[in-house]
Coordinates of C-alpha atoms in Angstrom, one line a residue:
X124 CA -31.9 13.6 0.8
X125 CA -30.4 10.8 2.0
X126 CA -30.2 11.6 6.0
X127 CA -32.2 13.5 8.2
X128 CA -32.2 16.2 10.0
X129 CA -31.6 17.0 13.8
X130 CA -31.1 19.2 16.5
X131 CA -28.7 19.3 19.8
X132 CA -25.1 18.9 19.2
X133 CA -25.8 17.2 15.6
X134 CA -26.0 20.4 13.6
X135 CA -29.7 20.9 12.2
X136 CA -28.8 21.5 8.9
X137 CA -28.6 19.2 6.0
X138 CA -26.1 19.1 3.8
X139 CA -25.6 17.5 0.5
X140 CA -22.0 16.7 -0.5
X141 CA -20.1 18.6 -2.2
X142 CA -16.9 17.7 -4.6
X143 CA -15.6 21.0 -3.2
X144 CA -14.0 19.2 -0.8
X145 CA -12.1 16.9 -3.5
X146 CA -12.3 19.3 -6.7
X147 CA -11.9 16.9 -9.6
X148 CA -9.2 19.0 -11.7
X149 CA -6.9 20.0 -8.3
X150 CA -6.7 16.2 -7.5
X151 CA -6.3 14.8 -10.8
X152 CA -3.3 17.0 -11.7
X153 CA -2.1 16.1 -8.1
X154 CA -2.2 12.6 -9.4
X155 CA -0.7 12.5 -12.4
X156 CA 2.4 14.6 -11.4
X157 CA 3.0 12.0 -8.1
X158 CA 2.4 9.2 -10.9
X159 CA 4.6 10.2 -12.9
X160 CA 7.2 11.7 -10.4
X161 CA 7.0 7.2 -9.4
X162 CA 7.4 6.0 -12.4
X163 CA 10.0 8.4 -13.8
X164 CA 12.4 7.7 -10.7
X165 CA 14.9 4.8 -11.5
X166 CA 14.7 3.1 -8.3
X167 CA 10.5 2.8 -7.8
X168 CA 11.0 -0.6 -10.0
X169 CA 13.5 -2.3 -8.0
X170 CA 12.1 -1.2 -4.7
X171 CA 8.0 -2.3 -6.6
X172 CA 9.5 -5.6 -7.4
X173 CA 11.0 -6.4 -4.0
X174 CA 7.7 -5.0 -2.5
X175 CA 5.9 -7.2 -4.5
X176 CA 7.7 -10.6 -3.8
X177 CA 8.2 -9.5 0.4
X178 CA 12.0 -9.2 -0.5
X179 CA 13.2 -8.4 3.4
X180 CA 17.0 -8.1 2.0
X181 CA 15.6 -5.1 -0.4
X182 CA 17.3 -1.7 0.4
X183 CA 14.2 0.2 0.2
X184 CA 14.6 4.2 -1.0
X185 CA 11.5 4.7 -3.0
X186 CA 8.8 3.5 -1.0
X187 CA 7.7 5.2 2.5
X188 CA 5.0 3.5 4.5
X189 CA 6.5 0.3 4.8
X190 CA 6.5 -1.1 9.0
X191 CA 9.0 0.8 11.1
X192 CA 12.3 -0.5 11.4
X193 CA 12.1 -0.7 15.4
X194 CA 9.0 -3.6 14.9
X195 CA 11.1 -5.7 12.3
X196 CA 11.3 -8.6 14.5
X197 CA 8.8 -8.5 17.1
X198 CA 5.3 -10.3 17.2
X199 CA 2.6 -8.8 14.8
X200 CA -0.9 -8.7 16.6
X201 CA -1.9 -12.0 15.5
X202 CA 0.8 -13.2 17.4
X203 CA 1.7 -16.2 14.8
X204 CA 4.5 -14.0 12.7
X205 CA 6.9 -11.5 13.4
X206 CA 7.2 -8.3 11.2
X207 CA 9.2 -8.4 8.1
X208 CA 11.3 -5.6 6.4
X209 CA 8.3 -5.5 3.6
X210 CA 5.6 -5.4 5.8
X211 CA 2.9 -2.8 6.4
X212 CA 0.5 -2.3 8.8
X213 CA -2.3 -4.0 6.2
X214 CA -0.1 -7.3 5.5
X215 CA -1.8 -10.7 6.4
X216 CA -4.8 -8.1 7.7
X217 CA -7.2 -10.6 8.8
X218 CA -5.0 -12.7 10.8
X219 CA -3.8 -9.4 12.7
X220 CA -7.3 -7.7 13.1
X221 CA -9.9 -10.2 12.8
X222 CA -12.5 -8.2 14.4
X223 CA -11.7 -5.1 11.9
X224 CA -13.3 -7.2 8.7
X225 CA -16.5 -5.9 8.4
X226 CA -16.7 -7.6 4.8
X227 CA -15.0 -9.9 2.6
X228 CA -14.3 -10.5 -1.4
X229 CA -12.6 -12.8 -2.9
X230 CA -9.7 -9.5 -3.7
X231 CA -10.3 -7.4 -0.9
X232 CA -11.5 -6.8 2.4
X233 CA -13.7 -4.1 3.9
X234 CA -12.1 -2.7 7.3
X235 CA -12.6 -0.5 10.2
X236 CA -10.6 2.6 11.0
X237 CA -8.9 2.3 14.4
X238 CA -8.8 5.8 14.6
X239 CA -11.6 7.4 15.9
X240 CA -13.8 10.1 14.1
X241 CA -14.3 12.7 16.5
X242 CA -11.0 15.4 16.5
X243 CA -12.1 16.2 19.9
X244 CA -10.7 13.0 21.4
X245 CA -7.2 14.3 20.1
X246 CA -7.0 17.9 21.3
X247 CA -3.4 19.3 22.2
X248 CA -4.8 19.8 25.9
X249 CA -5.1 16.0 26.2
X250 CA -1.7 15.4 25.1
X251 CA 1.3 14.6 27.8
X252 CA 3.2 16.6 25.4
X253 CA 0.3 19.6 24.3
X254 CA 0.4 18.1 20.7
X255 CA -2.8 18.4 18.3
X256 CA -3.1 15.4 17.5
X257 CA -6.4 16.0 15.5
X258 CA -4.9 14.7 12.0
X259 CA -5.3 11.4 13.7
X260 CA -9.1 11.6 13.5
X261 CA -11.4 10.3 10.8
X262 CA -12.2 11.8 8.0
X263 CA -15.9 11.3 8.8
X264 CA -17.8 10.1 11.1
X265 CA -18.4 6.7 8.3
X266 CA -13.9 6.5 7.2
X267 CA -13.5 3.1 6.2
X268 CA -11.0 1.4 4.4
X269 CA -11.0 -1.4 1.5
X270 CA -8.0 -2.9 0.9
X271 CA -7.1 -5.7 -1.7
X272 CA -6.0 -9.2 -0.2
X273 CA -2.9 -9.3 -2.5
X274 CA -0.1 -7.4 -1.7
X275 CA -0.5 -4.0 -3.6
X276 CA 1.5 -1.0 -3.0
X277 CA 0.1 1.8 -4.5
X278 CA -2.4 3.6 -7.0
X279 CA 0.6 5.9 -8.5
X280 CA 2.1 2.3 -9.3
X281 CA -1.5 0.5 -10.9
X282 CA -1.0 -0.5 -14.5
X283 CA -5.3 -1.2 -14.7
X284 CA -8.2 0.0 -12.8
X285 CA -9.3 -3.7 -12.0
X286 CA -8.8 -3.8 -7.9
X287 CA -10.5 -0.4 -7.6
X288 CA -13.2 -1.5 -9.6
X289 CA -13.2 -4.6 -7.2
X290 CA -13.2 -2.6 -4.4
X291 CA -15.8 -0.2 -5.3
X292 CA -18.3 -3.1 -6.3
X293 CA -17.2 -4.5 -3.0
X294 CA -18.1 -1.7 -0.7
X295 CA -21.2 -1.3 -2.7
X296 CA -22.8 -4.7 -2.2
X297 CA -21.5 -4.8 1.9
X298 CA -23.5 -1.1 2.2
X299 CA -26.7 -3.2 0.5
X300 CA -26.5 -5.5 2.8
X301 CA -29.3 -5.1 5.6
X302 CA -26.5 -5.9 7.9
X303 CA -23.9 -3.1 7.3
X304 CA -25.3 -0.7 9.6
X305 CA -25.1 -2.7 12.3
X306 CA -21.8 -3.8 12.1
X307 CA -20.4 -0.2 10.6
X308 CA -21.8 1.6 13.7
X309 CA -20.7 -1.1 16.2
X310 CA -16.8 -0.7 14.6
X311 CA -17.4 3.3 15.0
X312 CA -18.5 2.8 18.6
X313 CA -15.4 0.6 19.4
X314 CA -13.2 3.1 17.8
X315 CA -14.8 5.8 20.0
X316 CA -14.5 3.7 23.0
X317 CA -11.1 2.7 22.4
X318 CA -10.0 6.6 22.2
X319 CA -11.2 7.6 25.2
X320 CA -9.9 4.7 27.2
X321 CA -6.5 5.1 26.3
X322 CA -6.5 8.8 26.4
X323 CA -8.4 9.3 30.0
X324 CA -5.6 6.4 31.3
X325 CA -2.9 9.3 29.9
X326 CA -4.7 11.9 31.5
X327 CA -4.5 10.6 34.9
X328 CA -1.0 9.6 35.1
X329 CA 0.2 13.2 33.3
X330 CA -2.5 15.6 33.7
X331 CA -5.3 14.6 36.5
X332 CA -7.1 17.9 36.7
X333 CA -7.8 17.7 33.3
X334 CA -9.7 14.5 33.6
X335 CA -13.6 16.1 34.3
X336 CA -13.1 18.7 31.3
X337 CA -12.4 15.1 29.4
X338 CA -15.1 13.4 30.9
X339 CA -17.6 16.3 29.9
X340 CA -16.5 16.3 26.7
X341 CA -16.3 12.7 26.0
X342 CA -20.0 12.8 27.0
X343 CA -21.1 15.5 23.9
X344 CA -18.6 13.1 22.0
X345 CA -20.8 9.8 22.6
X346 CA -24.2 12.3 22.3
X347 CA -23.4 13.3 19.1
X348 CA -22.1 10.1 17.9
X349 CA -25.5 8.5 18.9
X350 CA -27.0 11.0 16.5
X351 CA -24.5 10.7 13.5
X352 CA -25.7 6.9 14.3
X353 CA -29.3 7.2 13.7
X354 CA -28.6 9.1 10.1
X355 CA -26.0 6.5 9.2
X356 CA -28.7 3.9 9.2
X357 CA -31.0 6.6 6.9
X358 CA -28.0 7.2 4.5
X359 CA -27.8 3.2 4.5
X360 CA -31.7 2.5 3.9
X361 CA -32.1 5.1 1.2
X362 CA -29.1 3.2 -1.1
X363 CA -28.2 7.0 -2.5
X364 CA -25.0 5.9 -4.5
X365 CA -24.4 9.6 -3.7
X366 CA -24.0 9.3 -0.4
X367 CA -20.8 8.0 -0.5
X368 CA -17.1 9.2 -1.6
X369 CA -14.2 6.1 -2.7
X370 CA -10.9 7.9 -2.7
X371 CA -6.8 7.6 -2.5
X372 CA -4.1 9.0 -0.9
X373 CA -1.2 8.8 -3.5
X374 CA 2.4 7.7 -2.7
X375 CA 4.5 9.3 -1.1
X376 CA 2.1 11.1 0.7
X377 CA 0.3 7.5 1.8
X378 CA 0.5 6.9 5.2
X379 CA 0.7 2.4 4.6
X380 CA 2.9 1.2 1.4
X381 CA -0.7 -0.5 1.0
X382 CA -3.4 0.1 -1.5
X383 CA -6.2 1.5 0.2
X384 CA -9.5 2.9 -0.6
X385 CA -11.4 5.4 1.9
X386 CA -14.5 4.9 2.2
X387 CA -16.4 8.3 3.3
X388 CA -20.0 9.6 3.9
X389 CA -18.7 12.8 2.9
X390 CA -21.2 15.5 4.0
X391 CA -21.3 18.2 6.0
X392 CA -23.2 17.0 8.6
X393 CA -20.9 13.8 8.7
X394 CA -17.3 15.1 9.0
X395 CA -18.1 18.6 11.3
X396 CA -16.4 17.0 14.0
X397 CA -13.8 15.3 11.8
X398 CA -9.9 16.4 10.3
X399 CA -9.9 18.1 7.1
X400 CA -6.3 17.9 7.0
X401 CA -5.9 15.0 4.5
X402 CA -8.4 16.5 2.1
X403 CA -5.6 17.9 0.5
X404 CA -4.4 15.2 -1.1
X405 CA -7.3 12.5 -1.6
X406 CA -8.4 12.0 -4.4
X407 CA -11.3 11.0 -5.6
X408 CA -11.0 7.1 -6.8
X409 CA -12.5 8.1 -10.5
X410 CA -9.9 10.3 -11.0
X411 CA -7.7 7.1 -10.6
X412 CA -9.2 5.2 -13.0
X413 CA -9.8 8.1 -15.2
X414 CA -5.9 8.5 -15.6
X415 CA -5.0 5.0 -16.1
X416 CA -8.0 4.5 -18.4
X417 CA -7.0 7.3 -20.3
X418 CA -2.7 6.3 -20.4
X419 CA -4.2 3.1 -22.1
X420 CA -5.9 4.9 -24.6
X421 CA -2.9 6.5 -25.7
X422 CA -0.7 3.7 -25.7
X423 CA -3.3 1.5 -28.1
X424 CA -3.5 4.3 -30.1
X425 CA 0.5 5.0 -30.5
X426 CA 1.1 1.0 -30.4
X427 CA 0.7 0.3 -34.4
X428 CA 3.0 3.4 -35.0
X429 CA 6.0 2.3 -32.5
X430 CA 5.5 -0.9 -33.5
X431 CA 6.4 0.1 -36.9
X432 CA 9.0 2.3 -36.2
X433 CA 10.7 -0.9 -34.2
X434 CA 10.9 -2.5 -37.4
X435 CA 12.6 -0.2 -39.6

């Protein structure tokens, strides 16, 4: 077992992780039927090429995910550019979220999660408008993201499995790293942080009697962070290749037009306070290169044959 166990608001159980979550054959027919729904549509090409080359004069259709049309124009983060009509929210990454690279590659970067973990820091009650805003939330307490330096759009769109194998061997030598704990749990602390501030501010200007229930139960939010903490660094020390889950969210049901890898500790005892609602469709990142690995197969194999039949 890779993490111990504990009592108080940290359930006391341990759990080992379980592919239920992200069944194997579910996800893998989910990915071949959005992979092929992308390459079978005329326009994914065009709009992949454009992506590709930051084409802002490209009439997009194919490809959701890309930066709203309301920021085209204004300042990204870094301050130094404006966004373009082929942007997404992971272009030029480090220059607009410095502090969010936890580790780089010479492909890819390892990043925090703005979002916070906990679902409890996006309950309807909080809202100005009463909306659950839970799907926000982590998928576990430890949701990362890796995400490739070059401009990549998708993993229904990958012709090799080269950048997730990057990207696994990546996140794999950053978790070796004696260092990783440290700076994971002090990016999962900010994110925590950064909730509650914005959401007690929108408490007191729209609902101000709600703002000790939110203070009481921001307060079991950092306790039981504290604790998720502690077995982090256990998970980390043990080096349990197990411990961790690499998956995708395949176009069009990506939230960013940008490769991205999530990077989970996927047990129980990890996600109990997290969303489930993007289990759905993740899927697991060796179904990926499963797929791909096995298209190539096929096409070597029919190659000599077409190749023939070309020359007739």
């Amino acid at each position: 077992m890779c993490c111990r166990l504990n009592s108080g608001s940290v359930t006391s159980h341990h759990y080992h992780f379980s592919m239920d979550a992200f069944p194997y054959s579910e996800r893998k027919q989910l990915f071949i039927e959005k992979r092929k729904a992308f390459k079978q549509n005329p326009q994914s090409q065009g709009d992949l090429k454009a992506y590709e080359c930051g084409d802002n004069q490209h009439n997009f259709t194919v490809l959701k995910g890309l930066i709203p049309l309301s920021l085209v124009g204004k300042k990204t983060p870094g301050g130094s550019h404006v966004w373009e009509k082929s942007d997404t929210f992971f272009t030029d990454y480090k220059e607009n979220h410095p502090d969010q690279i936890l580790s780089e590659s010479d492909e890819s970067y390892v990043i925090g999660n703005l979002a916070s973990h906990d679902t409890r820091q996006y309950l309807a009650k909080w809202d100005p408008e009463g909306k659950d805003r839970t799907a926000t939330a982590g998928m576990s307490y430890m949701h990362l993201l890796v995400i490739p330096k070059k401009r990549i759009y998708n993993a229904v769109a990958l012709d090799d499995t080269h950048i997730i194998d990057e990207m696994m061997r990546h996140f794999h030598h950053f978790w070796s790293t004696p260092e990783s704990a440290d700076k994971i749990i002090a990016c999962l602390d900010m994110a925590v942080k950064r909730r509650t501030k914005a959401a007690r501010e929108t408490l007191m200007s729209h609902k101000p009697d709600l703002v000790d229930d939110f203070d009481a139960t921001m307060k079991q939010v950092e306790a039981s962070a504290q604790e998720l903490a502690a077995n982090l660094r256990e998970c980390q020390k043990s080096q349990d290749d197990k411990a961790l889950f690499f998956g995708f969210h395949p176009a069009p049901e990506a939230s960013v037009a940008y490769l991205h890898m999530h990077t989970l500790l996927p047990s129980e005892e990890f996600r109990q306070f997290s969303t489930r609602k993007h289990d759905w469709k993740t899927v697991p990142a060796q179904v990926i290169i499963d797929v791909i690995e096995e298209e190539t197969a096929r096409c070597e194999t029919n190659l000599p044959n077409v190749s023939w039949w070309r020359l007739r």
